[in-house]
Tab-separated table of C-alpha atoms in Angstrom:
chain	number	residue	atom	x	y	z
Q	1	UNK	CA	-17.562	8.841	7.183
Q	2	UNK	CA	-21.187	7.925	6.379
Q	3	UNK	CA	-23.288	4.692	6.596
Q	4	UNK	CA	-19.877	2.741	7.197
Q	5	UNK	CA	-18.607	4.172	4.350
Q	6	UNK	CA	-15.945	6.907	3.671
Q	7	UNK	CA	-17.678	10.314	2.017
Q	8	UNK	CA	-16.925	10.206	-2.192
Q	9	UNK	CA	-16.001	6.559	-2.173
Q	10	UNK	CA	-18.445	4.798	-4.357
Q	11	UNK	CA	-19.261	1.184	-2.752
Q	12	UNK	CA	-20.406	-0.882	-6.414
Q	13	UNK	CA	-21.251	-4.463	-5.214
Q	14	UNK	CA	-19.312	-5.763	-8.490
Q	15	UNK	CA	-15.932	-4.289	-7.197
Q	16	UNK	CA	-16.553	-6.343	-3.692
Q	17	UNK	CA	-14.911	-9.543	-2.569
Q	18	UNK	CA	-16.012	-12.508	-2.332
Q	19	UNK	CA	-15.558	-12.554	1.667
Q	20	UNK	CA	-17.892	-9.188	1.059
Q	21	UNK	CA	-20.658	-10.832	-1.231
Q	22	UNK	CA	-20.412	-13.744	1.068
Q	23	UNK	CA	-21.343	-11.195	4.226
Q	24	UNK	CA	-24.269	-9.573	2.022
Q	25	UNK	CA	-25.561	-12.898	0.670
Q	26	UNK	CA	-26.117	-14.228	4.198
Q	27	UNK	CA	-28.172	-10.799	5.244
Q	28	UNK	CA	-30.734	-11.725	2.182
Q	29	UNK	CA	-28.858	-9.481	-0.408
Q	30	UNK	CA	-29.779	-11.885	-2.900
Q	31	UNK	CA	-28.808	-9.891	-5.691
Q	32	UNK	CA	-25.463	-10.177	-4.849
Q	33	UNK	CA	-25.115	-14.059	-4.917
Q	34	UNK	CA	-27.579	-14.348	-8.255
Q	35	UNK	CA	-24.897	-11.430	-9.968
Q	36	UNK	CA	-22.440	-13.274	-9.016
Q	37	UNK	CA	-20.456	-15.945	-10.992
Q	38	UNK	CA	-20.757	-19.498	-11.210
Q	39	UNK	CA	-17.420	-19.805	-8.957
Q	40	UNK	CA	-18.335	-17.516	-6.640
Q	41	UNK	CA	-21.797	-18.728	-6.087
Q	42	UNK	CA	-20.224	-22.761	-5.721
Q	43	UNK	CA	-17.770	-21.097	-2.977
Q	44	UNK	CA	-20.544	-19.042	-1.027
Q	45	UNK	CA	-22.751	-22.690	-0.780
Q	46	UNK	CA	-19.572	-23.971	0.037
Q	47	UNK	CA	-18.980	-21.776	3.300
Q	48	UNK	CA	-22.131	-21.723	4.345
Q	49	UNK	CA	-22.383	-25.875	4.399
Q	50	UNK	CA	-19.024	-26.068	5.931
Q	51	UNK	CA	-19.595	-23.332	8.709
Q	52	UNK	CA	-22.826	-24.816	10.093
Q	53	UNK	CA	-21.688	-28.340	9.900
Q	54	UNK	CA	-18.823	-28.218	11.250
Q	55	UNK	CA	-20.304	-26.094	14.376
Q	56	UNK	CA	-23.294	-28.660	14.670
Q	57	UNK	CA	-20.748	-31.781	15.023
Q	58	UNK	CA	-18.167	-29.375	17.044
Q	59	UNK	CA	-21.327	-29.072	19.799
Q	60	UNK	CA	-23.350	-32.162	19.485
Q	61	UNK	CA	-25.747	-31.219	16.979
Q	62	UNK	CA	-27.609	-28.178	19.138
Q	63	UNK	CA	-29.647	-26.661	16.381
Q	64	UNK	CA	-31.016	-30.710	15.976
Q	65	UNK	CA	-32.022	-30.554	19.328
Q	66	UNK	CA	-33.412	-27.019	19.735
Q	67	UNK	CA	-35.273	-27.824	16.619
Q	68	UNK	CA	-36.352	-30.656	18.713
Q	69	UNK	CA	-37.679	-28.751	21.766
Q	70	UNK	CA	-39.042	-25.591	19.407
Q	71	UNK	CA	-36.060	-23.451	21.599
Q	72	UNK	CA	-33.215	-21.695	20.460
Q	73	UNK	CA	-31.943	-20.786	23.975
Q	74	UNK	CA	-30.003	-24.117	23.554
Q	75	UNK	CA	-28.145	-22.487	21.602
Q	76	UNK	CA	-25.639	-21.844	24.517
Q	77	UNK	CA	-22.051	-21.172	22.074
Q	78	UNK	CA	-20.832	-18.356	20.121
Q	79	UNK	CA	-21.591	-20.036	16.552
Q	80	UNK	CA	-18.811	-19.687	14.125
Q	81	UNK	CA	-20.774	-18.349	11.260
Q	82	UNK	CA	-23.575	-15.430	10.536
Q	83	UNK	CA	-26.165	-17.939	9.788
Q	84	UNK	CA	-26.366	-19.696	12.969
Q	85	UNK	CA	-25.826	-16.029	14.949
Q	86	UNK	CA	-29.040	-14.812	12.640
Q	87	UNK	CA	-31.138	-17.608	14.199
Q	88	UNK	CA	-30.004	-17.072	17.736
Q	89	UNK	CA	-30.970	-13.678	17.581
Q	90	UNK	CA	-33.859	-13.791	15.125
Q	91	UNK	CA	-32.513	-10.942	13.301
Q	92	UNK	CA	-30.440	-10.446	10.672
Q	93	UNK	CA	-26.925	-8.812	11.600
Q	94	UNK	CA	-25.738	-5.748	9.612
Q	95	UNK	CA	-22.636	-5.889	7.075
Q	96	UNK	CA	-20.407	-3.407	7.512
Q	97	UNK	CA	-18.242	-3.098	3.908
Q	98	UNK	CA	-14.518	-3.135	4.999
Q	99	UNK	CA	-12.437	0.292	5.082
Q	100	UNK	CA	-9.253	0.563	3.299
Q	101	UNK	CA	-6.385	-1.009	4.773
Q	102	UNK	CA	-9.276	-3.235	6.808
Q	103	UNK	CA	-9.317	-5.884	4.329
Q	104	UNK	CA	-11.237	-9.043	5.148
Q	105	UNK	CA	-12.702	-7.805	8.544
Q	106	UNK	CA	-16.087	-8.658	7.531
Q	107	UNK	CA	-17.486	-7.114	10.072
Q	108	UNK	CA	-21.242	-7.723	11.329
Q	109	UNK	CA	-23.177	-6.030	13.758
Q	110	UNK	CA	-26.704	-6.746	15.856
Q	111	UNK	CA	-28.349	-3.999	17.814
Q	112	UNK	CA	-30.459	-6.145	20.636
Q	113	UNK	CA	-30.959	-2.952	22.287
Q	114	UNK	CA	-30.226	0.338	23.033
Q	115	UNK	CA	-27.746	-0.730	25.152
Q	116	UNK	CA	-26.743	-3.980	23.704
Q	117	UNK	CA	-24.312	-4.328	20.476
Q	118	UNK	CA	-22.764	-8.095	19.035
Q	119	UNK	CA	-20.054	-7.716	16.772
Q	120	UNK	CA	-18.438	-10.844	14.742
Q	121	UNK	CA	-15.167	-9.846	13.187
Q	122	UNK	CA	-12.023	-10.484	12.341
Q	123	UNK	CA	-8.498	-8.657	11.645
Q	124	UNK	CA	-6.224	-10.528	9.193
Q	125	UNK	CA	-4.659	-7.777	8.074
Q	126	UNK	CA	-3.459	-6.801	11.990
Q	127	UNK	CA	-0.224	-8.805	11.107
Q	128	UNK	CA	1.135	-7.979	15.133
Q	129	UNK	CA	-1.901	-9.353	16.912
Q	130	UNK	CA	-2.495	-12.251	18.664
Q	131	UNK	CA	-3.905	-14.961	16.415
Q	132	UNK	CA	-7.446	-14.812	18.090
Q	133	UNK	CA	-8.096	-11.428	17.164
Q	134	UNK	CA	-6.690	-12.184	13.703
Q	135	UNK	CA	-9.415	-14.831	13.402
Q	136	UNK	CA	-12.991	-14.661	14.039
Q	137	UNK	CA	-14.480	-13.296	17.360
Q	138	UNK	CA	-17.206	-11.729	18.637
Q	139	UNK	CA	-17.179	-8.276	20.594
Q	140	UNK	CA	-20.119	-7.334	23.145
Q	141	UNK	CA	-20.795	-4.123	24.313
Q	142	UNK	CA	-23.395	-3.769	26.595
Q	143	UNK	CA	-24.820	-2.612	30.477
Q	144	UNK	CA	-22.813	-5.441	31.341
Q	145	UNK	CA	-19.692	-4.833	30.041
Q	146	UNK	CA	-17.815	-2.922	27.363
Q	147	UNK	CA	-15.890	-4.266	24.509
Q	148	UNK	CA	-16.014	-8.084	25.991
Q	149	UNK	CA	-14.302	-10.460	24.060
Q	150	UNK	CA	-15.305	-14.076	22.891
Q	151	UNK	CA	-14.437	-16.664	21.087
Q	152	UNK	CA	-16.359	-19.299	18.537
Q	153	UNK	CA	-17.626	-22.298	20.313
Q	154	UNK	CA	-17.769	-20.436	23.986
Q	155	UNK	CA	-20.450	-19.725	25.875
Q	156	UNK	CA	-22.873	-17.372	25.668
Q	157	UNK	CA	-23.670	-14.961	28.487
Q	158	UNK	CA	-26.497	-15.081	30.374
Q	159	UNK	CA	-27.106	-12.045	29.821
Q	160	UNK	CA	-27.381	-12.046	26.202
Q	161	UNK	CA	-30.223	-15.105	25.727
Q	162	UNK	CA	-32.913	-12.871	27.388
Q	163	UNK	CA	-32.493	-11.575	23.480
Q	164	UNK	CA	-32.501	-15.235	22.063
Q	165	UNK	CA	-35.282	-15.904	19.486
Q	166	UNK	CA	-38.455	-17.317	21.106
């Protein structure tokens, strides 16, 4: 294994799925949304409207008010899309492609640190686990803890907004 990717097998952005283009899209691989077709493009807007609206009403409109007060540390959920996680963190999260027989993990990661990993995934494929882990969650591996679990729409850690976006 290398990059995320198994050794010999060629990763061609045309052979992805949409869930994959989706993933690259949102971490400014635009080439991947303006190759892609007219379908796929309406579907991608789609998600991304969806996602952060239905977050924003789900939590009383918090990017509104951060944009309000110029501070993202009100932020204080797990988001339930990359966009929104992007902002927090004021970076952009790395894709990793799924492996085979990982379909549609989607899998994103952000380094805040040496010591401090965020991963927002999901297992659909994991037909025997509990339907959290099936859905989306986030991992977080850090000083403080490793491998903790959470879910979209909890809060964040203390911890973890000494990384938030100033």
């Amino acid at each position: 294994m290398q990059d995320g990717r198994f050794v010999g097998v060629e990763f061609e952005k045309q052979n992805l799925t949409t869930d994959d283009k989706f993933y690259l899209w949102l971490n400014g691989d635009n080439e991947v949304y303006l190759n892609s077709s007219r379908d796929t493009q309406l579907q991608m807007r789609k998600w991304v409207l969806e996602g952060y609206m239905s977050n924003q009403i789900e939590n009383k409109f918090p990017d509104f008010n951060a944009g309000l007060n110029l501070d993202p540390s009100l932020l204080t959920v797990f988001p339930n899309n990359v966009v929104d996680i992007n902002k927090m963190f004021g970076q952009n999260g790395k894709y990793i492609p799924d492996e085979p027989g990982h379909p549609g993990r989607n899998k994103m990661i952000w380094e805040l640190d040496e010591n401090t990993r965020v991963t927002f995934e999901k297992h659909p494929y994991d037909k025997g686990a509990p339907e959290w882990h099936r859905n989306w969650h986030y991992h977080v591996d850090s000083t403080e803890g490793s491998h903790q679990r959470f879910l979209l729409g909890q809060n964040v850690p203390e911890f973890l907004k000494r990384f938030f976006r100033k």
